[in-house]
Amino acid sequence: MSSVPSSPSPSVPSAYSPSLPSLPAPHPLAAYGWDDDWAAAFAPHAARGLVPGRVVRVDRGQCDVMTVDGLVRPDTAFVVPHDPLRVICTGDWAAVDPEGGDPRYVRSYLPRRSAFVRSTSSKRSEGQILAANVDHAIIAVSLAVELDLGRIERFLALGWESGAQPVVVLTKADLVPDATTLSHLVEDVGTSAPGVPVLPVSARSAEGLDVLAAVVAGGTSVLLGQSGAGKSTLANALLGEDVQTVQDNRDVDGKGRHTTTTRNLLVLPGGGVLIDTPGLRGVGLFDAGSGVGQVFSEIDALARDCRFHDCAHEAEPGCAVAAAVADGTLPERRLESFRKLMRENQRIVAKTDARARAELRREGKRRGAEGRAAGAIKRGGRL
């Protein structure tokens, strides 16, 4: 049988690589949190020839800004108004003069998505902005000292009010080697932090660092806490290098000296950016009513069943909150902490809001009248 010649095989290159579509290069500021929404918001400034950059540090009339051309240090004269809440801050996205100007200025900054604000220690009750455009408020609490749940609740109220997601990090977890004891401490904090992750972390042993790194990889985080809470050590552990200066704690009370003196924005190797802040001695509320409500969400839920919609949860009949305290469902400490923070917040708001001042005076008169009436009843007198 005659053989049929086979058709020639097509020649295949010895090193064949299919043509793949080229992906656009990431924006030079993507690591600092730049995205399409920020780009759209910046468009009017770009039309004026200004360049975008993120503020990584503010100091003495100037600030360090990371731009597409690298780190620059422009003047802040145009972004330091008398209103302290409108002063440019670490974490802001700035509109900076292009190269060539001497000096270069920050001309404006983009509207903030979130802002962590506390009241100042001055008698004027002004707000102080600590960080802008943050996604997570990391509240560092040292396990080297006794837990102060009231202070944690105060930080949480400011965290929720900022628009960020609070996260409580119990630092120095290696000082609590007993797993059962550590579990109880986490549970105690969790009871005071509904809806908030509570993470025990040790920078020394790396316990819990992987979980925290995964949390902060998703955006911008601000690191908050008292001096000695281990914030700088924690920042160094997340960065994988000693960037922040760390000093030893005092043996007497476990507290350290302030090792971070300015608010610095740092890019994390695993993704995300971290704003480290100095240790906070005072954490005053500033118009944080909704934040307080979120910290004490169980009280808000109970209050819906109170007989009176304006129940103060003190001596009113049919108070569901007082009933929950009486039967042990709600710890009395939680109610007292709620009252304290609400009163403080009302005083702060009243100093800047005439209507709130009037309401506070009316509330004071009402409570005074109720107190006098209750006293008269106890003494057997007439109303």
Coordinates of C-alpha atoms in Angstrom, one line a residue:
M1 CA 0.0 0.0 0.0
S2 CA 1.3 3.3 -0.9
S3 CA 2.1 5.6 2.0
V4 CA 0.3 9.0 2.2
P5 CA 2.7 11.8 2.9
S6 CA 1.8 13.6 6.1
S7 CA 1.2 17.3 6.1
P8 CA 4.1 19.3 7.4
S9 CA 3.8 20.3 11.0
P10 CA 3.7 24.0 11.7
S11 CA 6.9 25.4 13.0
V12 CA 6.7 26.3 16.7
P13 CA 9.2 28.7 18.1
S14 CA 11.5 27.0 20.6
A15 CA 10.7 29.7 23.2
Y16 CA 7.0 30.6 22.8
S17 CA 5.4 33.1 25.1
P18 CA 1.9 34.3 24.4
S19 CA 1.3 38.1 24.2
L20 CA -0.3 39.3 27.5
P21 CA -2.0 42.7 27.9
S22 CA 0.2 45.0 29.9
L23 CA -1.2 46.1 33.2
P24 CA -1.1 49.8 34.1
A25 CA 1.7 50.7 36.6
P26 CA 0.4 51.5 40.1
H27 CA 0.3 55.1 41.0
P28 CA 3.5 56.2 42.8
L29 CA 1.4 57.2 45.8
A30 CA -0.7 54.0 45.9
A31 CA 1.3 52.7 48.9
Y32 CA 0.3 55.9 50.8
G33 CA -3.4 55.3 50.2
W34 CA -4.0 57.2 46.9
D35 CA -7.0 55.8 44.9
D36 CA -9.4 56.8 42.2
D37 CA -11.6 58.7 44.5
W38 CA -8.8 60.9 45.8
A39 CA -7.7 61.5 42.2
A40 CA -11.2 62.7 41.3
A41 CA -11.3 65.0 44.3
F42 CA -7.9 66.4 43.4
A43 CA -8.8 67.1 39.8
P44 CA -9.6 70.9 40.3
H45 CA -6.2 71.3 42.0
A46 CA -4.4 69.5 39.2
A47 CA -6.0 71.9 36.8
R48 CA -4.2 74.7 38.6
G49 CA -0.9 72.9 38.2
L50 CA -0.7 71.8 41.8
V51 CA 0.7 68.3 42.7
P52 CA -0.8 65.9 45.2
G53 CA 1.0 64.5 48.2
R54 CA 0.3 63.0 51.6
V55 CA 1.3 64.7 54.8
V56 CA 3.6 62.4 56.7
R57 CA 4.7 65.0 59.4
V58 CA 3.9 68.5 60.5
D59 CA 6.4 70.6 62.4
R60 CA 7.0 74.3 63.0
G61 CA 5.3 76.0 60.1
Q62 CA 6.3 73.3 57.6
C63 CA 5.4 69.8 56.8
D64 CA 6.9 66.7 55.1
V65 CA 4.8 65.7 52.2
M66 CA 5.3 62.6 50.1
T67 CA 4.7 63.4 46.4
V68 CA 5.2 61.6 43.1
D69 CA 8.6 63.2 43.0
G70 CA 9.6 62.1 46.5
L71 CA 9.5 63.8 49.9
V72 CA 9.2 67.6 49.9
R73 CA 9.0 70.1 52.8
P74 CA 6.6 72.9 51.8
D75 CA 5.5 75.9 53.9
T76 CA 2.0 75.6 55.6
A77 CA 1.2 79.3 55.9
F78 CA -2.0 78.9 53.8
V79 CA -3.4 75.9 55.8
V80 CA -3.1 77.1 59.4
P81 CA -6.4 79.0 60.0
H82 CA -7.5 80.1 63.4
D83 CA -9.9 77.2 63.6
P84 CA -7.7 74.4 65.1
L85 CA -9.8 71.7 63.5
R86 CA -9.0 73.0 60.0
V87 CA -5.2 73.1 60.5
I88 CA -3.4 70.7 58.2
C89 CA -2.6 67.4 59.9
T90 CA -0.7 64.2 59.4
G91 CA -2.7 62.0 57.1
D92 CA -4.1 64.9 55.0
W93 CA -3.9 64.8 51.2
A94 CA -2.3 68.1 50.2
A95 CA -2.2 70.2 47.1
V96 CA 1.4 71.5 46.8
D97 CA 3.1 74.0 44.5
P98 CA 5.0 72.4 41.7
E99 CA 8.8 72.3 41.6
G100 CA 10.5 75.6 41.0
G101 CA 8.8 77.8 43.6
D102 CA 10.9 79.1 46.4
P103 CA 9.5 78.6 48.9
R104 CA 6.9 76.0 48.0
Y105 CA 3.6 76.1 49.7
V106 CA 0.7 73.7 50.6
R107 CA -2.1 75.6 49.0
S108 CA -5.0 73.4 50.2
Y109 CA -5.9 69.9 51.2
L110 CA -8.7 67.5 50.2
P111 CA -11.8 67.1 52.3
R112 CA -11.2 64.5 55.0
R113 CA -12.9 61.2 55.0
S114 CA -12.4 60.8 58.8
A115 CA -10.5 62.7 61.6
F116 CA -9.5 61.7 65.1
V117 CA -10.2 64.7 67.3
R118 CA -9.9 65.2 71.1
S119 CA -10.5 68.3 73.2
T120 CA -7.5 70.3 74.2
S121 CA -6.5 70.8 77.9
S122 CA -7.2 74.6 77.5
K123 CA -10.2 76.2 79.2
R124 CA -11.4 77.3 75.7
S125 CA -12.5 73.7 75.0
E126 CA -11.1 73.7 71.5
G127 CA -10.7 70.5 69.5
Q128 CA -7.3 69.2 68.5
I129 CA -7.1 67.0 65.4
L130 CA -4.6 64.2 65.8
A131 CA -4.8 62.3 62.5
A132 CA -6.8 62.6 59.3
N133 CA -8.2 60.1 56.8
V134 CA -7.8 57.0 59.0
D135 CA -9.6 53.7 58.6
H136 CA -8.6 52.1 61.9
A137 CA -8.0 53.6 65.3
I138 CA -5.6 51.2 67.0
I139 CA -5.9 51.8 70.8
A140 CA -2.8 50.4 72.6
V141 CA -3.4 49.3 76.2
S142 CA -0.5 47.9 78.2
L143 CA -1.0 44.7 80.2
A144 CA 2.0 45.7 82.4
V145 CA -0.5 47.8 84.5
E146 CA -4.0 47.3 85.8
L147 CA -6.6 47.7 83.1
D148 CA -8.5 51.0 83.2
L149 CA -11.8 50.2 81.4
G150 CA -13.1 53.7 81.8
R151 CA -10.1 55.1 79.9
I152 CA -10.5 52.4 77.2
E153 CA -14.2 53.4 76.8
R154 CA -13.1 57.1 76.4
F155 CA -10.7 56.2 73.6
L156 CA -13.3 54.1 71.9
A157 CA -15.8 56.9 72.0
L158 CA -13.3 59.2 70.1
G159 CA -12.4 56.3 67.8
W160 CA -16.0 55.7 66.8
E161 CA -16.7 59.4 66.5
S162 CA -13.7 59.8 64.1
G163 CA -15.4 57.6 61.5
A164 CA -12.7 54.9 61.8
Q165 CA -13.1 51.4 63.0
P166 CA -11.6 51.1 66.6
V167 CA -9.3 48.1 67.4
V168 CA -8.1 47.5 71.0
V169 CA -4.6 46.0 71.1
L170 CA -3.5 44.6 74.5
T171 CA 0.3 45.1 74.3
K172 CA 2.9 43.2 76.3
A173 CA 0.8 40.1 76.3
D174 CA 4.0 38.1 77.1
L175 CA 3.8 39.5 80.7
V176 CA 0.6 37.4 81.2
P177 CA 1.9 33.9 80.5
D178 CA -1.2 32.2 81.9
A179 CA -3.6 31.6 79.0
T180 CA -6.7 31.5 81.2
T181 CA -5.8 34.9 82.8
L182 CA -5.1 36.4 79.4
S183 CA -8.4 35.1 78.1
H184 CA -10.3 36.7 81.0
L185 CA -8.5 40.1 80.4
V186 CA -9.5 40.0 76.7
E187 CA -13.1 39.1 77.8
D188 CA -13.2 42.0 80.3
V189 CA -12.1 44.5 77.6
G190 CA -14.5 43.0 75.1
T191 CA -17.4 43.6 77.4
S192 CA -16.5 47.3 77.4
A193 CA -15.9 47.4 73.6
P194 CA -19.0 46.0 71.8
G195 CA -18.3 45.6 68.1
V196 CA -14.6 46.1 68.5
P197 CA -11.8 43.5 67.9
V198 CA -9.6 43.0 71.0
L199 CA -6.2 41.6 70.1
P200 CA -3.6 40.5 72.7
V201 CA -0.2 41.2 71.1
S202 CA 3.4 40.8 72.2
A203 CA 6.1 42.6 70.1
R204 CA 8.7 40.7 72.0
S205 CA 7.4 37.2 71.2
A206 CA 5.5 38.2 68.0
E207 CA 2.3 36.7 69.5
G208 CA -0.7 38.2 67.6
L209 CA 1.4 40.4 65.3
D210 CA 0.3 38.5 62.2
V211 CA -3.4 39.2 63.1
L212 CA -2.7 42.9 63.7
A213 CA -0.7 43.2 60.5
A214 CA -3.6 41.8 58.5
V215 CA -5.9 44.4 60.1
V216 CA -3.7 47.4 59.4
A217 CA -2.9 46.2 55.9
G218 CA -6.3 47.4 54.7
G219 CA -5.7 51.2 54.8
T220 CA -4.5 53.9 57.1
S221 CA -4.3 53.2 60.9
V222 CA -3.6 55.6 63.7
L223 CA -1.8 54.3 66.8
L224 CA -3.1 55.8 70.1
G225 CA -2.6 55.3 73.7
Q226 CA -0.9 56.5 76.9
S227 CA 2.8 56.9 77.2
G228 CA 4.3 53.6 78.1
A229 CA 1.6 51.5 76.3
G230 CA 4.3 50.2 73.9
K231 CA 3.2 52.0 70.8
S232 CA 6.7 52.7 69.5
T233 CA 7.7 49.1 70.1
L234 CA 4.6 47.9 68.3
A235 CA 5.2 50.3 65.4
N236 CA 8.7 48.9 65.0
A237 CA 7.4 45.4 65.1
L238 CA 4.9 46.1 62.3
L239 CA 7.6 47.9 60.3
G240 CA 10.1 45.2 60.7
E241 CA 12.8 47.6 61.7
D242 CA 13.7 50.1 64.5
V243 CA 12.3 53.3 63.1
Q244 CA 10.7 54.7 66.3
T245 CA 12.8 55.4 69.4
V246 CA 12.0 53.2 72.4
Q247 CA 12.9 53.9 76.0
D248 CA 12.7 51.6 79.0
N249 CA 9.6 51.7 81.3
R250 CA 9.9 52.8 84.9
D251 CA 9.9 49.9 87.3
V252 CA 7.6 51.7 89.7
D253 CA 4.5 52.0 87.5
G254 CA 5.3 50.3 84.2
K255 CA 5.1 53.6 82.4
G256 CA 7.6 55.0 79.9
R257 CA 8.6 58.4 78.8
H258 CA 7.3 60.0 75.6
T259 CA 9.4 58.5 72.9
T260 CA 7.3 59.8 70.0
T261 CA 7.2 63.6 69.9
T262 CA 5.4 64.2 66.6
R263 CA 2.7 62.4 64.6
N264 CA 4.5 60.4 61.8
L265 CA 3.0 58.5 58.9
L266 CA 4.9 55.3 58.1
V267 CA 4.4 52.9 55.2
L268 CA 4.1 49.3 56.4
P269 CA 5.9 46.5 54.4
G270 CA 2.8 44.3 54.5
G271 CA 0.6 47.0 53.1
G272 CA -1.2 50.0 54.6
V273 CA 0.2 53.0 56.5
L274 CA 0.5 53.7 60.2
I275 CA 0.3 57.1 61.9
D276 CA 2.2 56.9 65.2
T277 CA 1.3 59.5 67.8
P278 CA 2.8 60.8 71.1
G279 CA 1.5 59.3 74.3
L280 CA -1.7 61.0 75.4
R281 CA -1.9 62.1 79.0
G282 CA -5.4 63.6 78.6
V283 CA -8.1 62.2 76.4
G284 CA -10.9 64.7 76.5
L285 CA -14.1 64.2 74.5
F286 CA -15.0 66.7 71.8
D287 CA -18.6 66.6 70.5
A288 CA -18.5 62.8 70.6
G289 CA -22.1 62.0 71.5
S290 CA -22.6 59.4 68.8
G291 CA -19.3 57.8 69.6
V292 CA -20.3 57.5 73.3
G293 CA -23.6 56.0 72.2
Q294 CA -21.8 53.4 70.1
V295 CA -19.5 52.4 72.9
F296 CA -22.5 51.8 75.2
S297 CA -24.7 50.3 72.5
E298 CA -26.3 47.9 75.0
I299 CA -27.6 50.8 77.1
D300 CA -29.1 52.4 74.0
A301 CA -30.8 49.2 73.2
L302 CA -32.2 48.9 76.7
A303 CA -33.3 52.5 76.7
R304 CA -35.8 51.8 73.9
D305 CA -37.9 49.9 76.4
C306 CA -37.9 52.7 79.0
R307 CA -41.4 54.1 79.8
F308 CA -40.2 57.7 79.0
H309 CA -38.4 58.5 75.8
D310 CA -36.2 61.1 77.6
C311 CA -35.4 58.8 80.5
A312 CA -32.2 59.8 82.3
H313 CA -31.9 56.2 83.8
E314 CA -31.7 57.5 87.3
A315 CA -35.0 57.5 89.3
E316 CA -37.7 57.4 86.7
P317 CA -40.4 54.7 86.9
G318 CA -40.3 52.1 84.2
C319 CA -36.6 52.5 83.4
A320 CA -35.4 49.4 81.6
V321 CA -31.8 50.4 82.1
A322 CA -32.1 50.6 85.9
A323 CA -33.9 47.3 85.8
A324 CA -31.0 45.7 83.9
V325 CA -28.6 47.0 86.5
A326 CA -30.8 45.7 89.3
D327 CA -31.0 42.2 87.9
G328 CA -27.3 42.1 87.0
T329 CA -27.8 42.1 83.2
L330 CA -26.0 45.5 82.9
P331 CA -22.9 46.1 85.1
E332 CA -23.4 49.2 87.2
R333 CA -19.9 50.3 86.3
R334 CA -20.9 50.6 82.7
L335 CA -23.9 52.8 83.5
E336 CA -21.8 55.1 85.6
S337 CA -19.1 55.3 82.9
F338 CA -21.8 56.1 80.4
R339 CA -23.3 58.9 82.5
K340 CA -19.8 60.4 83.1
L341 CA -18.9 60.5 79.5
M342 CA -22.3 61.9 78.4
R343 CA -22.1 64.7 81.0
E344 CA -18.6 65.6 79.9
N345 CA -19.6 65.6 76.3
Q346 CA -22.6 67.8 77.0
R347 CA -20.4 70.3 78.8
I348 CA -18.0 70.5 75.9
V349 CA -20.8 71.0 73.4
A350 CA -22.6 73.5 75.6
K351 CA -19.5 75.8 75.6
T352 CA -19.7 76.2 71.8
D353 CA -23.5 75.8 71.2
A354 CA -26.0 78.2 72.7
R355 CA -28.9 75.8 72.2
A356 CA -27.1 73.1 73.9
R357 CA -26.2 75.4 76.8
A358 CA -29.9 76.2 77.3
E359 CA -30.8 72.6 77.2
L360 CA -28.1 71.8 79.8
R361 CA -29.4 74.5 82.1
R362 CA -33.0 73.1 81.8
E363 CA -31.7 69.6 82.5
G364 CA -29.9 70.8 85.5
K365 CA -32.9 72.5 86.9
R366 CA -35.1 69.5 86.3
R367 CA -32.6 67.2 88.1
G368 CA -32.3 69.7 90.9
A369 CA -36.1 69.8 91.4
E370 CA -36.3 66.0 91.3
G371 CA -33.5 65.8 93.9
R372 CA -35.2 68.2 96.2
A373 CA -38.5 66.4 95.9
A374 CA -36.9 63.0 96.7
G375 CA -35.2 64.6 99.7
A376 CA -38.5 66.0 100.9
I377 CA -40.2 62.6 100.6
K378 CA -37.4 60.9 102.6
R379 CA -37.7 63.5 105.4
G380 CA -41.5 63.1 105.4
G381 CA -42.1 66.6 104.3
R382 CA -44.4 68.1 101.7
L383 CA -43.6 68.7 98.1

